Amino acid sequence: MEKVHIKQSPNDNRAYQHLTLDNGLTVLLVKDSSAEKSAAALTVNVGHFDDPADYQGMAHFLEHMLFLGSENYPDPGEYQQFISQYGGSHNAWTGTEHSHFYFDIDPPQFRQAIARFADMFCRPLFTAAYVEKERHAIEAEYSLKLKDDSRRIYQVHKETINPAHPFAKFSVGNLNTLNDKPPQTLRNALLQFFLQQYSASRMSLCLVANNDLSTMTQWVKQYFAGLPCALPAKAPLAVPLYLPEHQAVLLNIKPHKDSDRLVASFALPDIQPWYRHKIVSFLASLLGDESEGSLLSYLKNAGLVNQLSAGGGIDGSNYKDFTVSFELTRAGRMNTEAVLKALYSALARIKQQPLPEQLYIERQKLLHWSFIYQEPADALQTASQLSVNLQHYPIEDTIFGDYRMELPPESVYQQLLSWFRPENMRLMLIAPDVPVLTEAKWYNTPYSVTRLSDALLQTLRDTGPVAEITLPGSNPYLTEQVSLLDKDQHMTVPEQLYHSPYLSIWYKADTEFNTPKGHIFLQLSLPQTIADNRQLATSRLWLELFQDHINQQFYMATNAGLSYNLHVQKQGISIHTSGLAANQIPLLQHILLQINQAAFSELRFNEIKQQLCRHWANSSKSKPVARLFSQLSAILQPLNPEIEVLIEQLQQLNFQQFCQFSAQLLEKVHLEALLVGNWTKHNASSLQAMLKQWQAQYTTPGSKISAPTYTIKGTGPIWLNTDTDSTDHALVAYLAADQTTAEQMALFMLANHLMSPHYFHQLRTERQMGYLVGTGYVPINMLPGIAFYIQSPNFECTALYQATVDFFRGFLQQIEQMPEDLFAEHKQGLIAQLSERDTSLGSRAKRLWLALGQEDTEFDLTGRIIGALLQLSKQHFTGLLQDLLAADHDMLLLATGENDKFNHIKNMTSAQLRRLVADK
């Protein structure tokens, strides 16, 4: 056992212990006395880079197979069902060089869960029948993403790099890559890959629980000592990502969704050795600045771009792409060279002077505050993050590494800047009208590659700074006065400090998380935004234009740890500010003043209108299940119309009509506000005074309005067919309660809790009907409901419905035969989930605001649901399931295909259904 001092925040009361087992497994144990869940995460330094050339996708396939039975727990569905039964969750992912597995669970079952988790890696079965089943699941996952532009563009990237670099491999796998290749079977290849790659010496494990460190040490030694341990550490990557011929090129890529983007990418080496300085993210903040004098400001003023982001891109153990991505306007699409010249002007401005220490110190200060006042993550987040960090940081910096920011030597900063030159750049132009010559393998992405002309490269080399692009100034929102409320000022629930017909103020001082942050929510009920579909569409455009208008003005605030978000809601517009409490009320005041004073140009109106219509049209190309859920919401919530309706209304809107809408926007406004966090009553009173003054001076006060809602009560089963551009079939089966009570919520929550893992295992793992399979508790209009969803490349919608009904009937029999004590355990697992404390100030603030939106002014709905669960008998529960299964029960079936088999289900169009529910 090693004694290493792990640097932790003074706000972090957890105890840590690092150890390395004899087999080489690196372990970090975390005792969290306040943890309501226990969690574990394991990261292994094996990813798709390690795939055999003739079995690409093998690492991903192995990740799937590890869940499907081990020597001591051979039932392939047992692990998932055990975790779910006891209030937990689990998942995994496969990356380029790492794979990651994690779960959480109720504390009494943690040891049993660890035993199952460890057995997956020590003694996996790789049962032949499930090898064959799961390769079809991989195929379904691959098919699901065939029109995903991120995957399609990613594949073009892979085909245009050094083919000897492992990044060039196909990472997902499908039926073509994962099959028997005589004389070797896929199962034998899988087993060989596991034995050749998975080793304790390449793994890092983190456990987080309220158990003693000594107890967790015993468990780790007992259950993980059997990990394979014969393999040495992997050799570092030596093959370069790019050869000279892969640089100074333009990739023209035709996307599936309508898009006009220009991406400039600069090749860097591995930046992990510089983690102490955060110098790359600092440079990203300079190039991605959005305040006056920034690159974005310059390009927006020129009418060339709408948005800019900097610092993204792929990264790994011997490479890093630093990307600057531009969302182009129509003018920018026609003049990409001007956009590039502006980028190089910004780079020239940065390069002409040393590291700007004052700006660096400002970011350093914010990161320091984030560490000092670090809010505790929940057990699962902690385990996952630290397990990954163990792979990248020295032990002592496992926590602090993400926050460490030390002034770099000037030579390091200049070395970084030296890579930002035309010869070290790749360009991607992603647009529907680009010239293309070939298609990328696997995803059939149309693209072409051309060398950048010598003339363009020389132009960019010669580009110098322009006066309009400058470095950011000092941040006026950064305050030295960070202080905390006294602990005795903490309030259990919010109280209503002020109420009138036009204004309501709720306030909760919160000291539990020991943070100087606060949250303010403000709902503006605006009856002039919701009268018809034209207003509903126009209000969304108004909000986009308003945010575009104020973005530059308030960017400094967001850079100083403040944030603001505006949303169109059922009653109008909501504003949410968060971050350090200091300066937050003035920020909200300035936003409100801008709402009244904002004036928009016709040029910007046309540009943002086109951008929003494009965004909406693209959303119609989302995966079919997402489209069906969107339609479900539109049918039952008349203030949330379908995308096609919004597009049609917006396309008919002219600038004069928009100005008329804007002028009457604030008529009869009602305000409701909530403060949660590091706020005093004096702060709440200041907010009240500010809102009253604003309301009196700039608006006509009005009453709170209620949004209209629809229900499927009394409709019986209805089939609604929706056309999509996908070849996949999808079904969403939605069933709702007939009343909004805690008892009905408890019934439907428990139904979802019990059915979810079994539905997934039956239709996805056993029957291989699709990759995207699940259930969800779906309350719409505060009415409890449950939805079954499945997307399949191979099965028609009627077959998906029949399989769902068959599952439901079989599950009902299981419940009827379930022992009372096991039913009680399942209830307790759900109760444990509902009883979990808020893990952060942000999650608490959002929960309380949601409660107000549901008119739960006592903030006790969860307690009432738990009380109902405790009283719920198995007999009552099975009665609910029997009702839901009745042939005439109200059910909405949204499908991507016709119903030509089930006569008891009424076929309707969306217009017919909308009229039906509107009349109820």
Short mmCIF file of C-alpha atoms in Angstrom, two decimals, residues 152-441:
data_model
loop_
_atom_site.label_atom_id
_atom_site.label_comp_id
_atom_site.label_asym_id
_atom_site.label_seq_id
_atom_site.Cartn_x
_atom_site.Cartn_y
_atom_site.Cartn_z
CA ARG A 152 -19.89 10.54 -41.33
CA ILE A 153 -17.40 13.42 -41.06
CA TYR A 154 -15.29 11.43 -38.60
CA GLN A 155 -14.91 8.69 -41.22
CA VAL A 156 -13.70 11.19 -43.82
CA HIS A 157 -11.13 12.34 -41.28
CA LYS A 158 -9.99 8.74 -40.80
CA GLU A 159 -9.54 8.21 -44.54
CA THR A 160 -7.43 11.32 -45.05
CA ILE A 161 -4.68 10.76 -42.46
CA ASN A 162 -1.61 8.54 -42.32
CA PRO A 163 -3.12 5.09 -42.99
CA ALA A 164 -0.50 3.51 -40.73
CA HIS A 165 -1.86 5.38 -37.70
CA PRO A 166 -4.47 3.38 -35.73
CA PHE A 167 -6.87 6.34 -35.87
CA ALA A 168 -7.54 5.22 -39.45
CA LYS A 169 -9.32 2.07 -38.24
CA PHE A 170 -13.11 1.59 -38.31
CA SER A 171 -14.04 1.89 -34.66
CA VAL A 172 -17.63 0.65 -34.37
CA GLY A 173 -17.61 -2.64 -36.23
CA ASN A 174 -20.47 -4.36 -38.07
CA LEU A 175 -21.45 -7.74 -39.45
CA ASN A 176 -18.76 -7.50 -42.15
CA THR A 177 -15.86 -6.90 -39.77
CA LEU A 178 -17.09 -9.06 -36.90
CA ASN A 179 -17.57 -12.53 -38.34
CA ASP A 180 -15.93 -15.93 -38.53
CA LYS A 181 -12.77 -15.88 -40.59
CA PRO A 182 -11.78 -19.51 -41.10
CA PRO A 183 -9.94 -21.21 -39.62
CA GLN A 184 -10.74 -18.86 -36.69
CA THR A 185 -14.22 -18.25 -35.27
CA LEU A 186 -15.28 -14.82 -34.04
CA ARG A 187 -15.55 -16.20 -30.52
CA ASN A 188 -11.96 -17.45 -30.61
CA ALA A 189 -10.78 -14.13 -32.00
CA LEU A 190 -12.67 -12.35 -29.21
CA LEU A 191 -11.13 -14.55 -26.53
CA GLN A 192 -7.66 -14.08 -28.05
CA PHE A 193 -8.12 -10.30 -28.12
CA PHE A 194 -9.20 -10.30 -24.48
CA LEU A 195 -6.17 -12.36 -23.42
CA GLN A 196 -3.79 -10.23 -25.48
CA GLN A 197 -5.09 -6.85 -24.36
CA TYR A 198 -6.91 -6.90 -21.02
CA SER A 199 -4.51 -6.88 -18.08
CA ALA A 200 -4.62 -5.49 -14.55
CA SER A 201 -1.50 -3.48 -15.30
CA ARG A 202 -3.48 -1.51 -17.88
CA MET A 203 -6.48 -0.90 -15.62
CA SER A 204 -7.46 1.73 -13.09
CA LEU A 205 -10.30 1.19 -10.63
CA CYS A 206 -12.12 3.65 -8.40
CA LEU A 207 -14.65 2.81 -5.69
CA VAL A 208 -16.75 5.46 -3.94
CA ALA A 209 -18.88 4.51 -0.93
CA ASN A 210 -19.63 5.29 2.68
CA ASN A 211 -17.80 2.11 3.71
CA ASP A 212 -14.50 2.19 5.57
CA LEU A 213 -11.39 2.31 3.42
CA SER A 214 -10.13 -0.89 5.05
CA THR A 215 -13.34 -2.70 4.14
CA MET A 216 -13.15 -1.56 0.52
CA THR A 217 -9.48 -2.59 0.42
CA GLN A 218 -10.48 -6.12 1.42
CA TRP A 219 -13.17 -6.26 -1.26
CA VAL A 220 -10.79 -5.09 -3.97
CA LYS A 221 -8.18 -7.66 -3.01
CA GLN A 222 -10.79 -10.41 -2.78
CA TYR A 223 -12.58 -9.77 -6.06
CA PHE A 224 -9.98 -8.21 -8.36
CA ALA A 225 -6.95 -10.34 -7.52
CA GLY A 226 -8.04 -12.74 -10.27
CA LEU A 227 -7.66 -10.21 -13.09
CA PRO A 228 -5.33 -11.29 -15.91
CA CYS A 229 -1.94 -9.78 -15.16
CA ALA A 230 0.65 -11.12 -17.58
CA LEU A 231 0.80 -8.17 -19.95
CA PRO A 232 3.28 -5.28 -19.86
CA ALA A 233 2.30 -1.66 -20.31
CA LYS A 234 1.55 -0.75 -23.91
CA ALA A 235 4.30 0.77 -26.03
CA PRO A 236 3.71 4.46 -26.80
CA LEU A 237 2.37 5.42 -30.22
CA ALA A 238 5.23 6.33 -32.54
CA VAL A 239 3.46 6.59 -35.91
CA PRO A 240 2.57 10.21 -36.80
CA LEU A 241 -1.09 11.06 -37.35
CA TYR A 242 -0.30 13.11 -40.45
CA LEU A 243 2.35 12.88 -43.13
CA PRO A 244 3.26 16.05 -45.05
CA GLU A 245 0.82 15.19 -47.85
CA HIS A 246 -2.06 15.19 -45.34
CA GLN A 247 -1.48 18.82 -44.39
CA ALA A 248 -2.32 22.01 -46.29
CA VAL A 249 -5.37 20.30 -47.79
CA LEU A 250 -9.04 21.13 -48.16
CA LEU A 251 -11.64 18.44 -47.45
CA ASN A 252 -14.97 19.17 -49.13
CA ILE A 253 -17.64 17.18 -47.27
CA LYS A 254 -21.31 16.91 -48.15
CA PRO A 255 -23.38 16.47 -44.92
CA HIS A 256 -26.68 14.69 -44.45
CA LYS A 257 -28.16 17.65 -42.58
CA ASP A 258 -28.14 21.10 -44.13
CA SER A 259 -25.03 22.87 -42.84
CA ASP A 260 -22.43 25.47 -43.88
CA ARG A 261 -19.32 25.11 -41.74
CA LEU A 262 -15.65 25.87 -42.23
CA VAL A 263 -13.23 24.14 -39.87
CA ALA A 264 -9.53 25.01 -39.67
CA SER A 265 -7.49 22.36 -37.90
CA PHE A 266 -3.90 22.70 -36.66
CA ALA A 267 -1.83 19.62 -35.80
CA LEU A 268 -0.22 19.59 -32.35
CA PRO A 269 1.70 16.83 -30.57
CA ASP A 270 0.47 15.21 -27.36
CA ILE A 271 -0.39 18.09 -25.01
CA GLN A 272 -0.75 15.96 -21.85
CA PRO A 273 2.78 16.91 -20.60
CA TRP A 274 1.50 20.51 -20.44
CA TYR A 275 -1.55 19.75 -18.30
CA ARG A 276 -0.11 21.85 -15.44
CA HIS A 277 -0.39 24.99 -17.56
CA LYS A 278 -3.74 24.57 -19.40
CA ILE A 279 -2.02 26.57 -22.11
CA VAL A 280 -4.01 25.10 -25.00
CA SER A 281 -7.37 25.87 -23.39
CA PHE A 282 -6.05 29.37 -22.63
CA LEU A 283 -5.24 29.93 -26.30
CA ALA A 284 -8.70 28.59 -27.17
CA SER A 285 -10.19 31.26 -24.89
CA LEU A 286 -8.30 33.99 -26.78
CA LEU A 287 -9.39 32.79 -30.23
CA GLY A 288 -12.90 31.88 -29.08
CA ASP A 289 -13.51 35.20 -27.33
CA GLU A 290 -16.85 36.77 -28.27
CA SER A 291 -16.57 40.25 -26.76
CA GLU A 292 -16.05 43.50 -28.64
CA GLY A 293 -12.84 43.41 -30.67
CA SER A 294 -12.86 39.62 -30.95
CA LEU A 295 -12.44 37.54 -34.08
CA LEU A 296 -16.11 36.56 -33.89
CA SER A 297 -17.21 40.17 -33.48
CA TYR A 298 -15.16 41.16 -36.54
CA LEU A 299 -16.60 38.37 -38.68
CA LYS A 300 -20.20 38.97 -37.55
CA ASN A 301 -19.87 42.67 -38.30
CA ALA A 302 -18.66 41.69 -41.78
CA GLY A 303 -21.69 39.42 -42.19
CA LEU A 304 -19.52 36.33 -42.71
CA VAL A 305 -20.24 34.05 -39.75
CA ASN A 306 -22.92 33.44 -37.15
CA GLN A 307 -20.94 31.43 -34.60
CA LEU A 308 -17.37 30.42 -33.82
CA SER A 309 -15.80 27.85 -31.52
CA ALA A 310 -12.12 27.20 -30.83
CA GLY A 311 -10.05 24.49 -29.20
CA GLY A 312 -11.96 21.33 -30.10
CA GLY A 313 -10.66 18.44 -32.15
CA ILE A 314 -9.44 14.89 -31.69
CA ASP A 315 -6.66 14.16 -29.23
CA GLY A 316 -4.68 11.15 -28.06
CA SER A 317 -1.38 9.96 -26.74
CA ASN A 318 0.70 11.37 -29.61
CA TYR A 319 -1.53 13.93 -31.31
CA LYS A 320 -3.94 16.80 -30.79
CA ASP A 321 -5.98 18.66 -33.40
CA PHE A 322 -6.77 22.24 -32.43
CA THR A 323 -9.82 23.28 -34.43
CA VAL A 324 -11.42 26.64 -35.09
CA SER A 325 -14.93 26.08 -36.41
CA PHE A 326 -17.03 28.74 -38.16
CA GLU A 327 -20.77 28.58 -38.85
CA LEU A 328 -20.95 30.49 -42.10
CA THR A 329 -23.58 32.92 -43.32
CA ARG A 330 -24.54 32.90 -46.99
CA ALA A 331 -21.96 35.63 -47.59
CA GLY A 332 -19.34 33.70 -45.63
CA ARG A 333 -20.01 30.58 -47.68
CA MET A 334 -19.17 32.59 -50.82
CA ASN A 335 -16.01 34.10 -49.32
CA THR A 336 -14.24 31.54 -47.14
CA GLU A 337 -10.88 33.13 -47.92
CA ALA A 338 -11.96 36.28 -46.07
CA VAL A 339 -12.86 34.15 -43.05
CA LEU A 340 -9.45 32.48 -43.13
CA LYS A 341 -7.64 35.81 -43.47
CA ALA A 342 -9.50 37.08 -40.41
CA LEU A 343 -8.39 33.97 -38.48
CA TYR A 344 -4.76 34.60 -39.42
CA SER A 345 -5.13 38.26 -38.48
CA ALA A 346 -6.25 37.14 -35.03
CA LEU A 347 -3.30 34.73 -34.83
CA ALA A 348 -0.93 37.49 -35.92
CA ARG A 349 -2.30 39.74 -33.16
CA ILE A 350 -1.69 37.02 -30.57
CA LYS A 351 1.80 36.22 -31.89
CA GLN A 352 3.03 39.80 -31.88
CA GLN A 353 3.31 39.91 -28.08
CA PRO A 354 4.32 37.63 -25.18
CA LEU A 355 1.88 35.58 -23.15
CA PRO A 356 -0.75 38.06 -21.85
CA GLU A 357 -0.19 37.37 -18.17
CA GLN A 358 -3.11 39.45 -16.87
CA LEU A 359 -5.61 37.49 -18.95
CA TYR A 360 -3.92 34.24 -17.94
CA ILE A 361 -4.13 35.18 -14.26
CA GLU A 362 -7.84 35.94 -14.62
CA ARG A 363 -8.53 32.42 -15.93
CA GLN A 364 -6.20 31.00 -13.31
CA LYS A 365 -8.20 32.76 -10.62
CA LEU A 366 -11.50 31.32 -11.88
CA LEU A 367 -10.06 27.81 -11.96
CA HIS A 368 -8.66 28.30 -8.46
CA TRP A 369 -12.09 29.34 -7.16
CA SER A 370 -13.66 26.34 -8.88
CA PHE A 371 -11.24 24.11 -6.98
CA ILE A 372 -11.45 25.87 -3.62
CA TYR A 373 -15.26 25.89 -3.70
CA GLN A 374 -15.58 22.61 -5.55
CA GLU A 375 -19.13 21.27 -5.39
CA PRO A 376 -19.28 17.56 -4.60
CA ALA A 377 -20.14 15.28 -7.49
CA ASP A 378 -22.26 12.22 -6.84
CA ALA A 379 -20.65 8.82 -6.31
CA LEU A 380 -20.98 7.70 -9.92
CA GLN A 381 -19.58 10.92 -11.38
CA THR A 382 -16.69 10.80 -8.92
CA ALA A 383 -15.82 7.17 -9.60
CA SER A 384 -15.96 7.63 -13.38
CA GLN A 385 -13.91 10.80 -13.47
CA LEU A 386 -11.21 9.60 -11.09
CA SER A 387 -10.91 6.21 -12.78
CA VAL A 388 -10.16 7.99 -16.07
CA ASN A 389 -7.88 10.55 -14.39
CA LEU A 390 -5.76 7.73 -12.96
CA GLN A 391 -4.82 6.91 -16.55
CA HIS A 392 -3.59 10.44 -17.29
CA TYR A 393 -2.28 12.18 -14.16
CA PRO A 394 0.27 11.38 -11.47
CA ILE A 395 -1.45 9.94 -8.39
CA GLU A 396 -1.07 13.15 -6.40
CA ASP A 397 -2.89 15.11 -9.16
CA THR A 398 -5.73 12.64 -9.70
CA ILE A 399 -8.19 15.28 -8.46
CA PHE A 400 -6.22 18.50 -8.81
CA GLY A 401 -4.98 17.83 -12.36
CA ASP A 402 -8.15 19.21 -13.91
CA TYR A 403 -7.74 22.46 -11.93
CA ARG A 404 -3.98 22.89 -11.94
CA MET A 405 -2.96 26.00 -13.87
CA GLU A 406 0.59 27.29 -13.43
CA LEU A 407 2.11 30.11 -15.46
CA PRO A 408 4.03 28.46 -18.34
CA PRO A 409 7.50 29.44 -19.49
CA GLU A 410 7.37 31.88 -22.39
CA SER A 411 9.20 29.30 -24.52
CA VAL A 412 6.31 26.84 -24.13
CA TYR A 413 3.76 29.47 -25.19
CA GLN A 414 5.81 30.41 -28.23
CA GLN A 415 6.29 26.77 -29.15
CA LEU A 416 2.53 26.29 -29.10
CA LEU A 417 1.99 29.34 -31.32
CA SER A 418 4.60 28.09 -33.80
CA TRP A 419 2.25 25.27 -34.89
CA PHE A 420 -0.41 27.75 -36.03
CA ARG A 421 0.82 28.25 -39.58
CA PRO A 422 -0.70 27.49 -43.00
CA GLU A 423 1.53 24.51 -43.78
CA ASN A 424 0.36 22.80 -40.59
CA MET A 425 -3.34 23.37 -41.28
CA ARG A 426 -6.15 21.25 -42.70
CA LEU A 427 -9.45 22.74 -43.80
CA MET A 428 -12.87 21.14 -43.86
CA LEU A 429 -15.69 22.81 -45.78
CA ILE A 430 -18.94 21.09 -44.81
CA ALA A 431 -21.80 22.20 -47.04
CA PRO A 432 -24.48 20.69 -49.29
CA ASP A 433 -23.12 22.22 -52.50
CA VAL A 434 -19.39 21.38 -52.29
CA PRO A 435 -17.77 19.50 -55.20
CA VAL A 436 -17.14 15.84 -54.28
CA LEU A 437 -15.36 12.99 -56.04
CA THR A 438 -15.65 9.93 -53.81
CA GLU A 439 -17.49 8.40 -50.86
CA ALA A 440 -16.09 7.45 -47.48
CA LYS A 441 -16.23 3.79 -46.59
#
